[in-house]
Amino acid sequence: GYALPYATHQGVYGTPENTLSCPPSADLYGVQIDAYGTSVSQSRSVAEALREAMEPHGYVVSLGGEEWDQPSGLYRSMFTVEFYVDRA
């Protein structure tokens, strides 16, 4: 078994911050967050708490909506957050 609610994450894209004058000093990473719960309101509450925790450090760029996830039998709320990571 597993504890509910819970969240998962996965890297969905990344790109260097290229310039013409020098090698990139930072990379941009996009991370998809999926929050699961036994109800839509539970998964939404988890997603909102995670957004609030992440927004001081990155930018929420996409809200993926909410759906019934048949494989898990749970409700899922999704969003994507971007982080700039210095290479130094």
CSV table of C-alpha atoms in Angstrom, one decimal:
chain,number,residue,atom,x,y,z
A,1,GLY,CA,0.0,0.0,0.0
A,2,TYR,CA,0.8,3.7,-0.1
A,3,ALA,CA,-0.3,6.7,1.8
A,4,LEU,CA,-2.9,9.1,0.4
A,5,PRO,CA,-2.8,11.8,-0.8
A,6,TYR,CA,0.5,11.8,-2.6
A,7,ALA,CA,2.3,13.5,-5.5
A,8,THR,CA,4.8,12.5,-8.2
A,9,HIS,CA,7.1,14.5,-10.4
A,10,GLN,CA,8.9,14.0,-13.7
A,11,GLY,CA,11.2,16.1,-15.8
A,12,VAL,CA,9.4,16.9,-19.1
A,13,TYR,CA,11.8,19.3,-20.8
A,14,GLY,CA,15.1,21.1,-20.3
A,15,THR,CA,17.0,23.7,-22.3
A,16,PRO,CA,20.2,25.6,-21.9
A,17,GLU,CA,20.0,29.4,-21.8
A,18,ASN,CA,22.1,29.9,-24.9
A,19,THR,CA,23.8,33.2,-25.8
A,20,LEU,CA,26.0,34.2,-28.7
A,21,SER,CA,28.8,35.6,-26.6
A,22,CYS,CA,29.6,32.8,-24.2
A,23,PRO,CA,28.5,29.3,-23.0
A,24,PRO,CA,25.2,29.1,-21.2
A,25,SER,CA,25.4,30.0,-17.5
A,26,ALA,CA,22.1,28.4,-16.6
A,27,ASP,CA,19.6,25.7,-17.7
A,28,LEU,CA,15.8,25.9,-17.7
A,29,TYR,CA,14.0,22.7,-16.5
A,30,GLY,CA,10.3,22.0,-16.8
A,31,VAL,CA,8.9,19.6,-14.1
A,32,GLN,CA,5.4,18.1,-14.2
A,33,ILE,CA,3.8,17.6,-10.9
A,34,ASP,CA,0.9,15.2,-10.5
A,35,ALA,CA,-1.1,15.3,-7.2
A,36,TYR,CA,-3.3,12.2,-6.4
A,37,GLY,CA,-6.2,11.9,-4.0
A,38,THR,CA,-9.4,10.0,-3.3
A,39,SER,CA,-11.5,13.1,-4.5
A,40,VAL,CA,-11.0,16.0,-6.8
A,41,SER,CA,-10.9,18.4,-3.9
A,42,GLN,CA,-8.2,16.4,-2.2
A,43,SER,CA,-6.0,16.2,-5.3
A,44,ARG,CA,-6.6,19.9,-5.9
A,45,SER,CA,-5.6,20.8,-2.3
A,46,VAL,CA,-2.4,18.9,-2.6
A,47,ALA,CA,-1.6,20.6,-5.9
A,48,GLU,CA,-2.3,24.0,-4.5
A,49,ALA,CA,0.0,23.4,-1.5
A,50,LEU,CA,2.8,22.2,-3.7
A,51,ARG,CA,2.4,25.3,-6.0
A,52,GLU,CA,2.6,27.6,-3.0
A,53,ALA,CA,5.8,25.8,-1.8
A,54,MET,CA,7.4,25.9,-5.3
A,55,GLU,CA,6.5,29.3,-6.5
A,56,PRO,CA,9.2,31.2,-4.5
A,57,HIS,CA,11.8,29.0,-6.4
A,58,GLY,CA,10.3,28.6,-9.8
A,59,TYR,CA,7.4,29.6,-12.1
A,60,VAL,CA,4.2,27.8,-12.7
A,61,VAL,CA,3.7,27.8,-16.5
A,62,SER,CA,1.0,25.3,-17.1
A,63,LEU,CA,-2.1,24.0,-15.3
A,64,GLY,CA,-2.8,20.5,-16.6
A,65,GLY,CA,-6.3,20.2,-15.3
A,66,GLU,CA,-7.9,17.5,-13.3
A,67,GLU,CA,-9.0,14.0,-14.2
A,68,TRP,CA,-9.9,10.5,-13.0
A,69,ASP,CA,-6.8,8.4,-13.4
A,70,GLN,CA,-8.0,4.9,-14.2
A,71,PRO,CA,-4.8,3.0,-13.6
A,72,SER,CA,-4.5,4.3,-10.0
A,73,GLY,CA,-8.2,4.6,-9.4
A,74,LEU,CA,-7.6,8.1,-8.0
A,75,TYR,CA,-8.2,11.7,-9.0
A,76,ARG,CA,-5.2,13.6,-10.4
A,77,SER,CA,-4.5,17.4,-10.6
A,78,MET,CA,-1.5,18.4,-12.7
A,79,PHE,CA,0.7,21.5,-13.2
A,80,THR,CA,4.1,22.3,-14.7
A,81,VAL,CA,6.7,24.4,-13.0
A,82,GLU,CA,9.9,25.8,-14.5
A,83,PHE,CA,13.2,26.2,-12.6
A,84,TYR,CA,16.3,28.1,-13.7
A,85,VAL,CA,19.4,26.3,-12.5
A,86,ASP,CA,22.8,28.0,-12.5
A,87,ARG,CA,25.6,26.0,-13.9
A,88,ALA,CA,28.3,27.6,-11.7
